mmCIF file of C-alpha atoms in Angstrom:
data_model
loop_
_atom_site.group_PDB
_atom_site.id
_atom_site.type_symbol
_atom_site.label_atom_id
_atom_site.label_comp_id
_atom_site.label_asym_id
_atom_site.label_seq_id
_atom_site.Cartn_x
_atom_site.Cartn_y
_atom_site.Cartn_z
ATOM 1 C CA MET A 103 68.908 41.759 -32.513
ATOM 2 C CA SER A 104 67.945 44.069 -29.706
ATOM 3 C CA ALA A 105 66.118 42.457 -26.795
ATOM 4 C CA GLY A 106 63.153 44.754 -27.441
ATOM 5 C CA ILE A 107 62.760 44.050 -31.150
ATOM 6 C CA ALA A 108 60.624 41.204 -32.453
ATOM 7 C CA PRO A 109 62.228 38.695 -34.796
ATOM 8 C CA GLU A 110 61.871 39.237 -38.517
ATOM 9 C CA GLY A 111 60.391 36.760 -40.963
ATOM 10 C CA PRO A 112 57.090 34.888 -40.924
ATOM 11 C CA HIS A 113 56.632 35.361 -37.158
ATOM 12 C CA THR A 114 56.746 39.030 -36.175
ATOM 13 C CA GLY A 115 55.399 41.133 -33.343
ATOM 14 C CA VAL A 116 53.894 39.573 -30.224
ATOM 15 C CA ASP A 117 52.927 36.393 -32.086
ATOM 16 C CA GLY A 118 56.498 36.087 -33.352
ATOM 17 C CA LEU A 119 57.927 36.430 -29.868
ATOM 18 C CA CYS A 120 55.473 33.811 -28.554
ATOM 19 C CA GLU A 121 56.442 31.409 -31.332
ATOM 20 C CA ASN A 122 60.136 32.117 -30.797
ATOM 21 C CA ILE A 123 59.820 31.233 -27.088
ATOM 22 C CA ARG A 124 57.896 28.068 -27.925
ATOM 23 C CA GLY A 125 60.503 27.051 -30.485
ATOM 24 C CA ALA A 126 63.369 27.642 -28.080
ATOM 25 C CA LEU A 127 61.741 25.529 -25.379
ATOM 26 C CA ALA A 128 60.825 22.833 -27.892
ATOM 27 C CA GLY A 129 64.509 22.545 -28.720
ATOM 28 C CA TRP A 130 65.502 21.350 -25.252
ATOM 29 C CA GLY A 131 62.510 21.159 -22.882
ATOM 30 C CA PRO A 132 61.202 17.733 -23.910
ATOM 31 C CA GLY A 133 64.574 15.970 -23.855
ATOM 32 C CA MET A 134 65.883 17.474 -20.629
ATOM 33 C CA LEU A 135 62.703 17.968 -18.637
ATOM 34 C CA GLY A 136 60.144 15.663 -20.213
ATOM 35 C CA VAL A 137 57.809 18.608 -20.889
ATOM 36 C CA HIS A 138 55.442 18.330 -23.846
ATOM 37 C CA VAL A 139 55.735 21.393 -26.091
ATOM 38 C CA HIS A 140 52.836 22.030 -28.444
ATOM 39 C CA GLN A 141 53.511 22.509 -32.151
ATOM 40 C CA SER A 142 52.242 26.066 -31.884
ATOM 41 C CA VAL A 143 50.967 28.492 -29.298
ATOM 42 C CA SER A 144 48.002 30.779 -29.700
ATOM 43 C CA GLY A 145 48.543 33.699 -27.439
ATOM 44 C CA LEU A 146 50.084 35.017 -24.294
ATOM 45 C CA ALA A 147 48.169 32.744 -21.925
ATOM 46 C CA GLU A 148 49.476 29.615 -23.662
ATOM 47 C CA VAL A 149 53.039 30.942 -23.574
ATOM 48 C CA ALA A 150 52.675 31.705 -19.868
ATOM 49 C CA GLY A 151 51.362 28.183 -19.251
ATOM 50 C CA LEU A 152 54.175 26.627 -21.259
ATOM 51 C CA VAL A 153 56.964 28.585 -19.557
ATOM 52 C CA GLY A 154 55.374 27.899 -16.168
ATOM 53 C CA ALA A 155 55.245 24.158 -16.901
ATOM 54 C CA VAL A 156 58.914 24.164 -17.913
ATOM 55 C CA ALA A 157 59.870 26.042 -14.727
ATOM 56 C CA GLU A 158 57.894 23.581 -12.585
ATOM 57 C CA ALA A 159 59.480 20.601 -14.342
ATOM 58 C CA ALA A 160 62.928 22.068 -13.698
ATOM 59 C CA GLU A 161 62.198 22.031 -9.968
ATOM 60 C CA VAL A 162 61.727 18.257 -9.895
ATOM 61 C CA THR A 163 64.407 17.276 -12.412
ATOM 62 C CA VAL A 164 68.101 16.647 -11.853
ATOM 63 C CA LEU A 165 69.758 19.112 -14.187
ATOM 64 C CA PRO A 166 73.301 19.279 -15.534
ATOM 65 C CA GLY A 167 75.422 22.395 -15.405
ATOM 66 C CA ASP A 168 74.454 25.388 -13.309
ATOM 67 C CA ASP A 169 71.049 24.088 -12.277
ATOM 68 C CA ALA A 170 70.371 26.852 -9.742
ATOM 69 C CA THR A 171 70.874 29.550 -12.377
ATOM 70 C CA ALA A 172 68.735 27.657 -14.904
ATOM 71 C CA ARG A 173 65.904 27.285 -12.394
ATOM 72 C CA ALA A 174 66.115 30.969 -11.403
ATOM 73 C CA GLU A 175 66.047 32.064 -15.052
ATOM 74 C CA LEU A 176 63.052 29.840 -15.787
ATOM 75 C CA HIS A 177 61.133 31.129 -12.783
ATOM 76 C CA ALA A 178 61.874 34.719 -13.800
ATOM 77 C CA ALA A 179 60.745 33.891 -17.352
ATOM 78 C CA ALA A 180 57.549 32.316 -16.000
ATOM 79 C CA ALA A 181 56.817 35.448 -13.952
ATOM 80 C CA GLY A 182 57.482 37.655 -16.970
ATOM 81 C CA SER A 183 55.224 35.626 -19.229
ATOM 82 C CA SER A 184 52.455 35.772 -16.614
ATOM 83 C CA THR A 185 52.854 39.546 -16.412
ATOM 84 C CA ALA A 186 52.610 39.797 -20.201
ATOM 85 C CA ALA A 187 49.517 37.566 -20.239
ATOM 86 C CA ALA A 188 47.825 39.638 -17.532
ATOM 87 C CA GLY A 189 47.997 42.631 -19.863
ATOM 88 C CA ARG A 190 48.080 45.312 -17.209
ATOM 89 C CA ALA A 191 47.909 48.853 -18.580
ATOM 90 C CA ALA A 192 51.537 49.702 -17.764
ATOM 91 C CA THR A 193 52.897 46.446 -19.211
ATOM 92 C CA ASP A 194 54.999 46.553 -22.372
ATOM 93 C CA VAL A 195 54.080 43.088 -23.660
ATOM 94 C CA ARG A 196 56.809 42.967 -26.314
ATOM 95 C CA ALA A 197 59.490 43.933 -23.791
ATOM 96 C CA GLU A 198 58.219 41.342 -21.295
ATOM 97 C CA LEU A 199 58.250 38.631 -23.974
ATOM 98 C CA ALA A 200 61.730 39.636 -25.133
ATOM 99 C CA ASP A 201 62.889 39.258 -21.518
ATOM 100 C CA VAL A 202 61.157 35.865 -21.306
ATOM 101 C CA ARG A 203 62.914 34.733 -24.486
ATOM 102 C CA ALA A 204 66.271 35.926 -23.145
ATOM 103 C CA GLY A 205 65.675 34.161 -19.817
ATOM 104 C CA CYS A 206 64.888 30.868 -21.560
ATOM 105 C CA ARG A 207 68.083 31.222 -23.580
ATOM 106 C CA ARG A 208 70.119 31.961 -20.434
ATOM 107 C CA ALA A 209 68.600 28.896 -18.759
ATOM 108 C CA ALA A 210 69.645 26.742 -21.718
ATOM 109 C CA VAL A 211 73.188 28.116 -21.561
ATOM 110 C CA ALA A 212 73.323 27.465 -17.808
ATOM 111 C CA LEU A 213 72.435 23.840 -18.551
ATOM 112 C CA GLY A 214 75.369 23.590 -20.932
ATOM 113 C CA LEU A 215 73.366 23.668 -24.151
ATOM 114 C CA ARG A 216 74.553 25.434 -27.270
ATOM 115 C CA VAL A 217 72.388 28.397 -28.092
ATOM 116 C CA PRO A 218 72.801 30.115 -31.469
ATOM 117 C CA VAL A 219 73.573 33.813 -31.391
ATOM 118 C CA VAL A 220 71.125 35.841 -33.443
ATOM 119 C CA PHE A 221 71.875 39.426 -34.467
#
């Protein structure tokens, strides 16, 4: 799958990307960082809040693996999700969210977690 293309299936478009990010964080955020991940998200602002909370939790948690890279990726993802939520005229929301999703995946890999490859 290209980084700029939304996932196929029941969750497509911007909503699909938001749900994909939530699902990825739900897979490892609670166990590693103690962050509560809602069962669903309803929009860009909630995704931005969720990614921001995960990034903040990473700052105060002892992390395995390449913790500096994981923290940097999460902070970049938090900034990207905030940019998407702000909805500025020149912002490509889908591209921002695809970058956020990729950053969350890179953070998980940096922590030594297995991340499935999706084509």
